[in-house]
Amino acid sequence: MSSPIYDQLCLPQKNRDIRLLRLFPGDWEHDIYGEIRVANMDESSYWALSYAWGGGQRLRTLSLNGTQVSVTANLESALRRLRAMKILDLWVDALCINQADTSERNHQVALMRDIYHRSEEVIVWLGEETLTSSDSPTGSVRDAFATLKHILDWSDSLSTQLKTLAIGLETLMGVPWWTRTWVVQEIVVAQKAQIVYGSTTLEWAELATYAKVLDNHLEKCCAKVFDNLSADEQTALYNFINPLLDIESLRSQLANGRPYLLDLLRKFRSRLASDKRDKVFAFLGLGNLSRQEPIKVDYTMTNCEVYQEAALGLIRDTSSLQVLMCGSEWQEGSQFPSWVPDWSAPIPYPGLLAARLRQVSSGLYQASKGKAPEISIYGEPALFHLTGIAVDRISRVGEIMRPFADRADYKIGEDVRDWQKVMPPSSQEYVGGCYSNIAAFKRTMFTDLFFEESRGASRRLDERDSISWGTWWRSNAQGFVNPNLDFDGVDETLETATAMRRFFVTDQGWMGLGPAATCADDHVFVLFGGETPFILRHVAENMEVDQSNFGKPSRFSLVGDCFVQGIMDGEILDDSAKCVQTVSLI
């Protein structure tokens, strides 16, 4: 329901006017009073609040312009703290935007990048101090801040400092702010930011510097001490470092141009949003489409419509099907088409990092030889039509490969040998090249890539790598990987390639790795615009893949992207026996 405050303070949608909150001074225990007014963003001095909205229940009331307004307990606490800090002119989304007016909301949300960028300072409200099990205020967070302030002076690796940090940082990073989607833009575009956690404050720039220095310590002088910490302590330290470094990396990208929207959607996919449409809208101010009409904030659209528009826009903008690699396991009856990533779906942790690395490395392949996607949407219900070439039907699949981190015994070789039982006779010539099936199988295990630790990136496999992966292979013939052996990136390469994937073989003998959902009778396709092949599943059992049935598309659901040894560089397009056909994805 719209508040009468907004009826009296309308915002024209053809200029850059915003509402600002003026907090009236008051003692800590007094009720909060304030005034909302209209101001021009470019001519005003104000602070912008970045916070987690908190629970859905509105538990507190404020008096604004003489009207009682309900807010969450977390926001009320923030305003009470900021009033005590004499920060009185604020932009707060929950109060300065009429959330009940969709048209105004669309307009103001589209301005949010500029609102935060032009503010005097962004106030990052992490919440009130909590009580520890020792019933004292969270001194561990203050201790952590105090320890961080001396980190530049560390000359020796001392386990006591790291343990103190781990305890405090676990509390600090456990507050909801770090999990929210919108705060990425709010902090990245800030010219200056201050963190407020209860009565404790710290400049964001300081905290970011501490994260970089701590990361350097853990990689170098403190590496041995770090290895001796408990798993929980190690996790706590990196749960502090990684989000800070991600934000600062994005800040550097923005300074040199706009990031790619798909990269933002993938990188921050695990963050949460109360409105699922914000999983896309929250990043449009940082990286939108460059060659197509930009995606607009529109809260009249459904979640599915927003995600579908984003997927289509990304495909057309990049002439690539890379966004199709971002879907999770699709279920029949889902509100989303199988080809549209559901950015709000929970992402299973096992294999998540490996999946991201595979997506980043997909540009090393050219399964469709750079051919632009030929796409259209029509029909009732609407179907997504693409062109491509059917490679073959999958006849056999192996078990799902568990991530290495789940294995205390390092017995990776057992699963690899189980996959070998699925492959065609090892001595026979492989269908996709002048080498044996066992040679093709080995290259499949690495997806024809090699991870270079020095660069933190993958490259295509070549003869330089034969010694490293040959040593790994001989070790696994004994049934285990010795953790004391240094395989120079082989372990990272293998895990990236295989974690939460299935090995499969097709009728003709093609070997590959596909999603965990891959089944026998699925079909491998090379779709125009795809850097990798894709696995598709018929929506009706009696349908056949017809190589010559161009113009009469078969209906499929998208299972996901895959690797197939021997067709990753467009070889299938040179096969005169293969015909281009149209397929329709539900």
Coordinates of C-alpha atoms in Angstrom, one line a residue:
M1 CA 0.0 0.0 0.0
S2 CA 1.3 3.4 -1.0
S3 CA 2.1 5.9 1.9
P4 CA 0.5 9.4 1.7
I5 CA 4.1 10.7 1.9
Y6 CA 4.8 9.6 -1.7
D7 CA 1.5 11.1 -3.0
Q8 CA 2.7 14.5 -1.8
L9 CA 6.2 14.1 -3.0
C10 CA 5.9 12.8 -6.6
L11 CA 9.0 12.1 -8.6
P12 CA 9.0 13.1 -12.3
Q13 CA 10.4 10.2 -14.3
K14 CA 12.0 12.3 -17.0
N15 CA 14.7 13.8 -14.8
R16 CA 17.1 12.7 -12.0
D17 CA 15.1 13.7 -9.0
I18 CA 15.3 11.4 -6.0
R19 CA 13.9 11.5 -2.5
L20 CA 16.2 12.0 0.5
L21 CA 15.7 11.2 4.2
R22 CA 16.6 13.9 6.7
L23 CA 17.0 12.3 10.2
F24 CA 16.2 14.6 13.1
P25 CA 18.8 14.6 15.9
G26 CA 17.8 12.6 19.0
D27 CA 19.2 10.7 21.9
W28 CA 19.8 7.0 21.4
E29 CA 16.7 5.8 23.2
H30 CA 14.3 8.3 21.6
D31 CA 12.0 7.4 18.8
I32 CA 13.2 8.2 15.3
Y33 CA 11.8 11.2 13.5
G34 CA 12.6 12.4 10.0
E35 CA 11.5 14.1 6.9
I36 CA 11.4 12.9 3.3
R37 CA 12.0 15.5 0.6
V38 CA 12.6 15.6 -3.1
A39 CA 16.0 16.6 -4.4
N40 CA 18.0 16.6 -7.6
M41 CA 20.6 13.9 -7.4
D42 CA 23.3 15.9 -9.2
E43 CA 22.8 19.0 -7.0
S44 CA 22.6 17.4 -3.5
S45 CA 24.9 16.1 -0.8
Y46 CA 23.9 12.9 0.8
W47 CA 25.0 9.5 2.1
A48 CA 23.7 6.2 0.6
L49 CA 22.9 3.3 2.9
S50 CA 23.8 -0.3 1.8
Y51 CA 22.2 -2.9 4.0
A52 CA 20.3 -6.2 4.1
W53 CA 16.6 -5.5 4.3
G54 CA 16.1 -8.2 6.9
G55 CA 13.1 -10.4 7.6
G56 CA 9.7 -9.9 5.9
Q57 CA 8.1 -8.9 9.2
R58 CA 8.0 -5.1 9.7
L59 CA 8.7 -4.8 13.4
R60 CA 9.5 -1.1 14.0
T61 CA 7.9 2.3 13.2
L62 CA 9.4 5.6 12.4
S63 CA 7.7 9.0 12.2
L64 CA 8.4 10.6 8.7
N65 CA 6.7 13.8 7.7
G66 CA 4.3 13.3 10.6
T67 CA 3.3 9.9 9.3
Q68 CA 4.0 6.5 11.0
V69 CA 6.0 4.3 8.6
S70 CA 6.9 0.6 9.2
V71 CA 10.4 -0.7 8.6
T72 CA 12.3 -3.8 9.4
A73 CA 14.2 -4.1 12.6
N74 CA 17.5 -4.1 10.8
L75 CA 16.8 -0.8 9.0
E76 CA 15.6 0.8 12.3
S77 CA 18.8 -0.2 14.0
A78 CA 20.8 1.3 11.1
L79 CA 19.0 4.6 11.3
R80 CA 19.4 4.8 15.1
R81 CA 23.2 4.2 14.7
L82 CA 23.6 6.7 11.9
R83 CA 21.6 9.4 13.8
A84 CA 24.1 9.0 16.7
M85 CA 26.9 9.4 14.2
K86 CA 25.4 12.7 12.9
I87 CA 24.8 11.2 9.5
L88 CA 21.5 12.9 8.8
D89 CA 20.9 13.2 5.0
L90 CA 20.4 9.7 3.6
W91 CA 19.2 7.8 0.6
V92 CA 17.6 4.6 1.7
D93 CA 15.8 2.5 -1.0
A94 CA 13.0 1.2 1.3
L95 CA 12.0 4.7 2.2
C96 CA 13.0 6.9 -0.7
I97 CA 11.3 4.7 -3.4
N98 CA 7.6 4.1 -3.4
Q99 CA 7.8 0.4 -3.5
A100 CA 4.1 0.1 -4.3
D101 CA 4.4 2.2 -7.5
T102 CA 5.9 -0.1 -10.2
S103 CA 6.5 2.6 -12.7
E104 CA 8.5 4.7 -10.1
R105 CA 10.3 1.6 -8.9
N106 CA 11.4 0.9 -12.5
H107 CA 12.7 4.4 -13.0
Q108 CA 14.5 4.8 -9.6
V109 CA 16.1 1.3 -9.6
A110 CA 17.6 2.1 -13.1
L111 CA 19.2 5.2 -11.4
M112 CA 20.7 3.3 -8.5
R113 CA 24.2 3.0 -9.9
D114 CA 24.4 6.8 -10.2
I115 CA 22.7 7.3 -6.8
Y116 CA 25.4 5.3 -5.0
H117 CA 28.2 6.6 -7.2
R118 CA 27.3 10.3 -6.6
S119 CA 26.8 9.9 -2.8
E120 CA 29.4 11.5 -0.5
E121 CA 29.9 8.1 1.1
V122 CA 28.2 4.7 1.1
I123 CA 27.5 3.5 4.6
V124 CA 27.7 -0.3 4.7
W125 CA 25.5 -1.4 7.6
L126 CA 26.3 -4.9 8.7
G127 CA 24.0 -5.0 11.7
E128 CA 24.1 -4.7 15.5
E129 CA 26.7 -6.5 17.5
T130 CA 25.6 -10.0 18.5
L131 CA 26.4 -11.8 21.7
T132 CA 28.9 -14.7 21.7
S133 CA 28.6 -17.9 23.7
S134 CA 30.6 -16.1 26.4
D135 CA 27.8 -13.6 26.8
S136 CA 30.0 -10.6 26.0
P137 CA 29.6 -8.3 23.0
T138 CA 31.3 -9.5 19.9
G139 CA 34.8 -8.6 21.0
S140 CA 36.2 -11.2 18.5
V141 CA 35.2 -8.9 15.6
R142 CA 36.9 -5.9 17.3
D143 CA 39.9 -8.1 18.0
A144 CA 39.9 -9.1 14.3
F145 CA 39.9 -5.5 13.2
A146 CA 42.6 -4.6 15.6
T147 CA 44.7 -7.5 14.3
L148 CA 44.1 -6.5 10.7
K149 CA 45.3 -3.0 11.4
H150 CA 48.7 -4.4 12.3
I151 CA 48.9 -6.9 9.4
L152 CA 51.1 -4.6 7.4
D153 CA 53.7 -4.9 10.2
W154 CA 53.7 -8.7 10.2
S155 CA 57.2 -10.0 9.6
D156 CA 56.7 -13.5 10.9
S157 CA 53.9 -16.1 10.4
L158 CA 52.3 -16.4 13.8
S159 CA 49.5 -18.9 14.3
T160 CA 48.0 -16.9 17.2
Q161 CA 47.2 -13.9 14.9
L162 CA 45.6 -16.2 12.3
K163 CA 43.5 -18.0 14.9
T164 CA 42.3 -14.7 16.3
L165 CA 41.4 -13.5 12.8
A166 CA 39.6 -16.7 12.0
I167 CA 37.3 -16.4 15.0
G168 CA 36.4 -12.7 14.4
L169 CA 36.2 -12.9 10.7
E170 CA 33.8 -15.9 10.9
T171 CA 31.4 -13.7 12.9
L172 CA 32.0 -10.6 10.6
M173 CA 31.3 -12.6 7.3
G174 CA 28.4 -14.4 8.8
V175 CA 26.1 -11.4 8.6
P176 CA 23.5 -11.3 5.8
W177 CA 24.9 -8.3 4.0
W178 CA 27.7 -10.4 2.4
T179 CA 25.1 -12.7 0.8
R180 CA 22.9 -10.1 -0.9
T181 CA 22.8 -9.4 -4.6
W182 CA 22.2 -5.6 -4.7
V183 CA 25.2 -4.8 -2.4
V184 CA 27.6 -5.7 -5.2
Q185 CA 26.7 -2.7 -7.2
E186 CA 26.3 -0.5 -4.2
I187 CA 29.8 -1.0 -2.9
V188 CA 31.6 -1.3 -6.3
V189 CA 30.5 2.1 -7.6
A190 CA 31.0 3.8 -4.3
Q191 CA 33.7 6.5 -4.4
K192 CA 34.1 6.1 -0.6
A193 CA 32.6 3.6 1.8
Q194 CA 32.5 3.0 5.5
I195 CA 31.6 -0.2 7.3
V196 CA 29.5 0.1 10.4
Y197 CA 29.0 -3.0 12.6
G198 CA 27.3 -1.9 15.8
S199 CA 29.5 0.7 17.3
T200 CA 32.6 -0.5 15.3
T201 CA 33.5 1.3 12.1
L202 CA 36.2 0.8 9.5
E203 CA 36.8 2.3 6.1
W204 CA 36.1 -0.1 3.2
A205 CA 39.4 0.7 1.5
E206 CA 41.3 -0.4 4.6
L207 CA 39.4 -3.7 4.8
A208 CA 40.1 -4.3 1.1
T209 CA 43.8 -3.7 1.6
Y210 CA 43.9 -6.0 4.6
A211 CA 42.3 -8.8 2.5
K212 CA 44.9 -8.4 -0.2
V213 CA 47.8 -8.4 2.3
L214 CA 46.3 -11.4 4.2
D215 CA 46.0 -13.3 1.0
N216 CA 49.6 -12.6 0.2
H217 CA 50.6 -13.8 3.7
L218 CA 48.7 -17.1 3.3
E219 CA 50.2 -17.7 -0.1
K220 CA 53.8 -17.0 1.0
C221 CA 55.2 -16.6 4.5
C222 CA 52.2 -17.9 6.5
A223 CA 51.5 -20.9 4.2
K224 CA 52.8 -23.5 6.6
V225 CA 51.0 -22.0 9.6
F226 CA 47.8 -21.8 7.5
D227 CA 48.1 -25.5 6.6
N228 CA 48.1 -26.3 10.3
L229 CA 44.9 -24.5 11.0
S230 CA 41.7 -26.4 11.3
A231 CA 39.5 -26.7 8.2
D232 CA 36.9 -24.3 9.8
E233 CA 39.6 -21.7 10.5
Q234 CA 41.0 -22.0 6.9
T235 CA 37.5 -21.6 5.6
A236 CA 36.8 -18.5 7.8
L237 CA 39.9 -16.8 6.5
Y238 CA 39.2 -17.4 2.8
N239 CA 35.5 -16.5 3.3
F240 CA 36.8 -13.1 4.2
I241 CA 39.5 -12.8 1.5
N242 CA 37.5 -14.0 -1.5
P243 CA 34.5 -11.7 -1.4
L244 CA 36.7 -8.6 -0.8
L245 CA 39.0 -9.6 -3.7
D246 CA 36.0 -10.3 -6.0
I247 CA 34.6 -6.8 -5.2
E248 CA 38.0 -5.1 -5.8
S249 CA 38.6 -7.0 -9.0
L250 CA 35.2 -5.9 -10.3
R251 CA 36.0 -2.3 -9.3
S252 CA 39.2 -2.5 -11.4
Q253 CA 37.2 -3.9 -14.3
L254 CA 34.8 -1.0 -14.1
A255 CA 37.6 1.5 -14.2
N256 CA 38.7 0.0 -17.6
G257 CA 35.3 -0.5 -19.1
R258 CA 32.0 -2.3 -18.5
P259 CA 32.2 -6.0 -17.5
Y260 CA 30.4 -8.7 -19.5
L261 CA 26.9 -9.2 -18.1
L262 CA 27.1 -13.0 -18.3
D263 CA 30.3 -12.9 -16.2
L264 CA 28.5 -10.9 -13.5
L265 CA 25.5 -13.2 -13.5
R266 CA 27.8 -16.3 -13.1
K267 CA 30.2 -14.9 -10.6
F268 CA 27.6 -13.6 -8.2
R269 CA 25.0 -16.3 -8.8
S270 CA 25.1 -17.6 -5.3
R271 CA 24.0 -14.3 -3.8
L272 CA 20.5 -13.9 -2.6
A273 CA 17.6 -11.5 -3.5
S274 CA 14.2 -11.1 -2.0
D275 CA 12.8 -10.4 -5.5
K276 CA 14.2 -13.0 -7.9
R277 CA 14.1 -10.6 -10.8
D278 CA 16.8 -8.6 -9.0
K279 CA 19.2 -11.5 -9.8
V280 CA 19.4 -9.8 -13.2
F281 CA 18.3 -6.2 -12.5
A282 CA 21.0 -5.7 -9.8
F283 CA 23.8 -6.1 -12.4
L284 CA 22.4 -4.0 -15.3
G285 CA 24.1 -0.9 -14.0
L286 CA 27.4 -2.6 -14.1
G287 CA 27.3 -4.5 -17.3
N288 CA 24.5 -4.6 -19.8
L289 CA 24.3 -5.6 -23.5
S290 CA 26.7 -3.7 -25.8
R291 CA 25.4 -4.4 -29.3
Q292 CA 21.7 -5.0 -28.6
E293 CA 19.0 -2.9 -27.0
P294 CA 20.0 -2.8 -23.3
I295 CA 17.8 -4.9 -20.9
K296 CA 15.5 -2.5 -19.0
V297 CA 14.4 -2.8 -15.4
D298 CA 10.7 -3.7 -15.6
Y299 CA 8.9 -5.1 -12.5
T300 CA 5.8 -5.8 -14.5
M301 CA 7.6 -8.8 -16.0
T302 CA 7.6 -12.3 -14.3
N303 CA 10.8 -14.0 -13.2
C304 CA 10.7 -16.2 -16.2
E305 CA 10.2 -13.3 -18.6
V306 CA 13.2 -11.4 -17.1
Y307 CA 15.5 -14.5 -17.3
Q308 CA 14.3 -15.4 -20.8
E309 CA 14.9 -11.8 -22.1
A310 CA 18.3 -11.8 -20.5
A311 CA 19.2 -15.2 -22.1
L312 CA 18.0 -14.1 -25.6
G313 CA 19.8 -10.7 -25.2
L314 CA 23.1 -12.4 -24.3
I315 CA 22.9 -14.8 -27.2
R316 CA 22.1 -12.0 -29.7
D317 CA 24.6 -9.6 -28.2
T318 CA 27.5 -12.1 -28.3
S319 CA 26.6 -14.3 -31.2
S320 CA 27.3 -17.2 -28.8
L321 CA 25.4 -19.9 -26.9
Q322 CA 27.6 -19.6 -23.9
V323 CA 24.6 -18.7 -21.7
L324 CA 23.2 -22.2 -22.3
M325 CA 26.1 -23.5 -20.3
C326 CA 24.7 -21.9 -17.1
G327 CA 21.6 -23.9 -16.6
S328 CA 21.0 -26.2 -13.7
E329 CA 19.3 -29.6 -14.0
W330 CA 16.0 -29.0 -15.7
Q331 CA 12.8 -30.7 -14.4
E332 CA 9.8 -31.3 -16.6
G333 CA 7.0 -29.0 -15.4
S334 CA 9.4 -26.2 -14.5
Q335 CA 8.1 -22.7 -15.0
F336 CA 11.4 -22.0 -16.9
P337 CA 12.2 -23.3 -20.4
S338 CA 15.0 -25.8 -20.3
W339 CA 17.4 -23.4 -22.2
V340 CA 16.8 -20.4 -19.8
P341 CA 19.1 -20.4 -16.8
D342 CA 17.2 -20.0 -13.5
W343 CA 19.5 -17.6 -11.8
S344 CA 17.6 -17.9 -8.6
A345 CA 17.9 -21.7 -8.3
P346 CA 20.1 -22.9 -5.5
I347 CA 23.5 -24.1 -6.9
P348 CA 24.7 -27.4 -5.5
Y349 CA 28.1 -26.7 -3.9
P350 CA 29.8 -29.9 -5.0
G351 CA 31.6 -29.1 -8.3
L352 CA 30.6 -25.5 -8.4
L353 CA 34.1 -24.1 -8.8
A354 CA 34.9 -26.7 -11.4
A355 CA 31.7 -25.7 -13.4
R356 CA 32.8 -22.0 -13.3
L357 CA 36.2 -22.9 -14.6
R358 CA 34.7 -25.0 -17.4
Q359 CA 32.6 -22.1 -18.4
V360 CA 35.6 -19.7 -18.4
S361 CA 37.6 -22.2 -20.5
S362 CA 34.9 -22.9 -23.1
G363 CA 36.4 -20.2 -25.3
L364 CA 39.3 -22.5 -26.0
Y365 CA 37.0 -24.7 -28.1
Q366 CA 35.2 -23.9 -31.4
A367 CA 32.9 -26.9 -31.9
S368 CA 30.7 -24.9 -34.3
K369 CA 33.7 -23.2 -36.0
G370 CA 32.5 -19.8 -35.0
K371 CA 29.2 -20.0 -36.9
A372 CA 26.7 -17.5 -35.6
P373 CA 23.6 -18.9 -33.9
E374 CA 20.4 -19.0 -36.0
I375 CA 17.7 -18.6 -33.4
S376 CA 14.0 -17.8 -33.3
I377 CA 11.1 -18.2 -30.9
Y378 CA 7.6 -19.0 -32.1
G379 CA 4.8 -21.5 -31.6
E380 CA 2.3 -22.2 -28.8
P381 CA 3.7 -22.8 -26.3
A382 CA 6.7 -20.8 -27.4
L383 CA 9.7 -22.9 -28.5
F384 CA 13.3 -21.9 -28.9
H385 CA 14.5 -22.9 -32.4
L386 CA 18.2 -23.3 -33.3
T387 CA 20.1 -24.9 -36.1
G388 CA 22.9 -27.4 -35.7
I389 CA 24.1 -30.9 -36.5
A390 CA 23.2 -34.1 -34.7
V391 CA 26.3 -36.0 -33.8
D392 CA 25.1 -39.3 -32.3
R393 CA 23.0 -41.0 -29.6
I394 CA 24.5 -41.7 -26.2
S395 CA 24.4 -45.4 -25.6
R396 CA 26.3 -45.9 -22.3
V397 CA 27.1 -43.6 -19.3
G398 CA 29.3 -44.0 -16.2
E399 CA 28.7 -43.0 -12.6
I400 CA 28.9 -39.3 -11.5
M401 CA 32.5 -38.3 -10.5
R402 CA 32.7 -36.9 -7.0
P403 CA 34.7 -33.7 -6.5
F404 CA 38.2 -34.4 -5.1
A405 CA 37.5 -32.3 -2.0
D406 CA 35.0 -35.0 -0.9
R407 CA 37.6 -37.7 -0.9
A408 CA 39.9 -38.1 2.1
D409 CA 41.3 -41.3 0.6
Y410 CA 42.4 -39.8 -2.8
K411 CA 41.2 -43.0 -4.6
I412 CA 40.3 -41.2 -7.8
G413 CA 41.7 -44.0 -9.8
E414 CA 38.9 -46.3 -8.8
D415 CA 36.3 -44.1 -10.5
V416 CA 38.5 -43.5 -13.5
R417 CA 38.8 -47.3 -13.9
D418 CA 35.1 -47.7 -13.6
W419 CA 34.7 -45.2 -16.4
Q420 CA 37.2 -47.2 -18.5
K421 CA 34.8 -50.2 -18.3
V422 CA 32.2 -48.1 -20.2
M423 CA 34.6 -47.2 -23.1
P424 CA 34.9 -49.3 -26.3
P425 CA 37.8 -51.8 -26.5
S426 CA 40.9 -49.9 -25.7
S427 CA 43.1 -51.1 -28.5
Q428 CA 40.6 -50.3 -31.3
E429 CA 41.0 -47.1 -33.3
Y430 CA 39.0 -44.2 -32.0
V431 CA 36.1 -43.0 -34.2
G432 CA 37.3 -39.4 -34.1
G433 CA 41.0 -39.8 -35.0
C434 CA 44.0 -41.9 -35.8
Y435 CA 44.7 -43.0 -32.3
S436 CA 43.4 -45.7 -30.0
N437 CA 40.4 -45.6 -27.8
I438 CA 42.6 -45.6 -24.7
A439 CA 44.4 -42.6 -25.9
A440 CA 41.1 -40.9 -26.6
F441 CA 39.9 -41.8 -23.2
K442 CA 42.9 -40.2 -21.5
R443 CA 42.4 -37.0 -23.4
T444 CA 38.7 -37.0 -22.6
M445 CA 39.5 -37.2 -18.9
F446 CA 41.3 -33.9 -19.2
T447 CA 38.8 -32.4 -21.8
D448 CA 41.9 -31.8 -23.9
L449 CA 43.0 -29.0 -21.6
F450 CA 45.8 -28.4 -19.1
F451 CA 45.6 -26.1 -16.1
E452 CA 48.6 -23.9 -15.6
E453 CA 48.9 -23.0 -12.0
S454 CA 51.3 -20.1 -12.7
R455 CA 48.6 -18.4 -14.8
G456 CA 45.6 -19.7 -13.0
A457 CA 44.1 -20.6 -16.3
S458 CA 43.8 -23.5 -18.8
R459 CA 45.2 -24.0 -22.2
R460 CA 44.8 -26.7 -24.8
L461 CA 46.6 -30.0 -24.1
D462 CA 49.9 -30.6 -26.1
E463 CA 52.9 -32.9 -26.1
R464 CA 54.5 -30.8 -23.3
D465 CA 52.0 -32.3 -20.9
S466 CA 52.5 -35.9 -21.7
I467 CA 55.1 -36.5 -18.9
S468 CA 52.9 -34.9 -16.2
W469 CA 49.7 -36.7 -17.1
G470 CA 51.6 -39.9 -17.9
T471 CA 53.0 -39.9 -14.4
W472 CA 49.5 -39.2 -13.0
W473 CA 48.1 -42.1 -15.0
R474 CA 50.7 -44.6 -13.9
S475 CA 50.1 -43.6 -10.3
N476 CA 46.4 -44.2 -10.7
A477 CA 47.1 -47.6 -12.1
Q478 CA 47.9 -48.5 -8.4
G479 CA 44.4 -47.4 -7.3
F480 CA 45.2 -44.0 -5.6
V481 CA 46.7 -40.6 -6.1
N482 CA 49.6 -40.0 -3.7
P483 CA 48.9 -36.5 -2.3
N484 CA 52.7 -36.0 -1.8
L485 CA 53.3 -36.2 -5.5
D486 CA 53.4 -32.9 -7.4
F487 CA 51.5 -33.4 -10.7
D488 CA 52.0 -29.8 -11.9
G489 CA 48.4 -28.9 -12.4
V490 CA 47.2 -32.4 -13.4
D491 CA 44.9 -32.7 -10.3
E492 CA 43.3 -29.3 -11.0
T493 CA 42.8 -30.1 -14.7
L494 CA 41.3 -33.5 -13.9
E495 CA 38.9 -32.1 -11.2
T496 CA 37.8 -29.2 -13.4
A497 CA 37.0 -31.7 -16.2
T498 CA 35.3 -34.4 -14.3
A499 CA 33.7 -33.0 -11.0
M500 CA 30.0 -33.9 -11.0
R501 CA 30.2 -35.1 -14.6
R502 CA 29.4 -38.4 -16.3
F503 CA 31.6 -40.2 -18.8
F504 CA 29.5 -41.3 -21.8
V505 CA 29.9 -43.3 -25.1
T506 CA 27.7 -42.9 -28.2
D507 CA 26.5 -45.6 -30.6
Q508 CA 29.4 -44.8 -33.0
G509 CA 32.0 -44.8 -30.2
W510 CA 32.4 -41.1 -29.5
M511 CA 33.6 -40.5 -26.0
G512 CA 32.8 -37.5 -23.8
L513 CA 31.9 -35.9 -20.5
G514 CA 28.5 -34.4 -19.8
P515 CA 26.3 -33.2 -16.9
A516 CA 25.4 -35.4 -14.0
A517 CA 21.9 -35.6 -15.5
T518 CA 23.1 -37.3 -18.7
C519 CA 21.3 -40.5 -19.6
A520 CA 21.5 -43.2 -22.3
D521 CA 19.3 -42.2 -25.3
D522 CA 20.2 -38.6 -24.9
H523 CA 21.6 -37.0 -28.1
V524 CA 24.8 -35.0 -28.7
F525 CA 24.4 -31.9 -31.0
V526 CA 26.7 -29.3 -32.2
L527 CA 24.5 -26.1 -32.3
F528 CA 25.6 -23.1 -34.3
G529 CA 27.0 -20.5 -31.9
G530 CA 28.1 -23.1 -29.4
E531 CA 31.8 -23.3 -28.3
T532 CA 31.1 -26.8 -27.0
P533 CA 28.6 -29.5 -28.1
F534 CA 25.3 -29.9 -26.1
I535 CA 23.3 -32.8 -24.9
L536 CA 19.6 -32.8 -25.8
R537 CA 16.8 -35.1 -24.7
H538 CA 13.7 -35.9 -26.7
V539 CA 10.5 -34.8 -25.1
A540 CA 8.7 -37.8 -26.6
E541 CA 10.1 -41.3 -26.7
N542 CA 8.8 -42.0 -30.2
M543 CA 10.6 -39.1 -31.9
E544 CA 13.6 -39.8 -34.0
V545 CA 16.5 -37.6 -35.0
D546 CA 16.2 -37.1 -38.7
Q547 CA 19.5 -35.8 -40.3
S548 CA 17.6 -34.8 -43.5
N549 CA 14.5 -33.4 -41.9
F550 CA 15.4 -29.7 -42.1
G551 CA 12.5 -27.4 -41.5
K552 CA 10.6 -29.9 -39.4
P553 CA 12.3 -29.5 -36.0
S554 CA 12.3 -32.2 -33.4
R555 CA 11.5 -31.1 -29.8
F556 CA 14.1 -31.5 -27.1
S557 CA 14.9 -30.3 -23.6
L558 CA 18.4 -29.1 -22.9
V559 CA 20.5 -31.3 -20.6
G560 CA 23.6 -29.2 -20.8
D561 CA 27.0 -28.6 -22.4
C562 CA 29.5 -31.4 -22.9
F563 CA 32.9 -32.3 -24.1
V564 CA 33.4 -34.9 -27.0
Q565 CA 36.9 -35.9 -27.9
G566 CA 37.5 -35.2 -31.6
I567 CA 34.8 -32.7 -32.4
M568 CA 35.8 -29.7 -30.2
D569 CA 37.3 -27.8 -33.1
G570 CA 34.5 -28.0 -35.6
E571 CA 35.4 -31.3 -37.2
I572 CA 31.8 -32.4 -37.3
L573 CA 31.0 -29.5 -39.7
D574 CA 33.5 -31.0 -42.2
D575 CA 31.6 -34.4 -42.3
S576 CA 29.7 -34.4 -45.5
A577 CA 27.4 -37.1 -44.1
K578 CA 26.1 -34.8 -41.5
C579 CA 23.3 -32.4 -42.4
V580 CA 22.2 -29.2 -40.8
Q581 CA 18.8 -29.4 -39.1
T582 CA 16.5 -27.3 -36.9
V583 CA 15.8 -28.3 -33.3
S584 CA 13.3 -26.9 -30.9
L585 CA 14.0 -26.6 -27.2
I586 CA 11.1 -26.5 -24.8

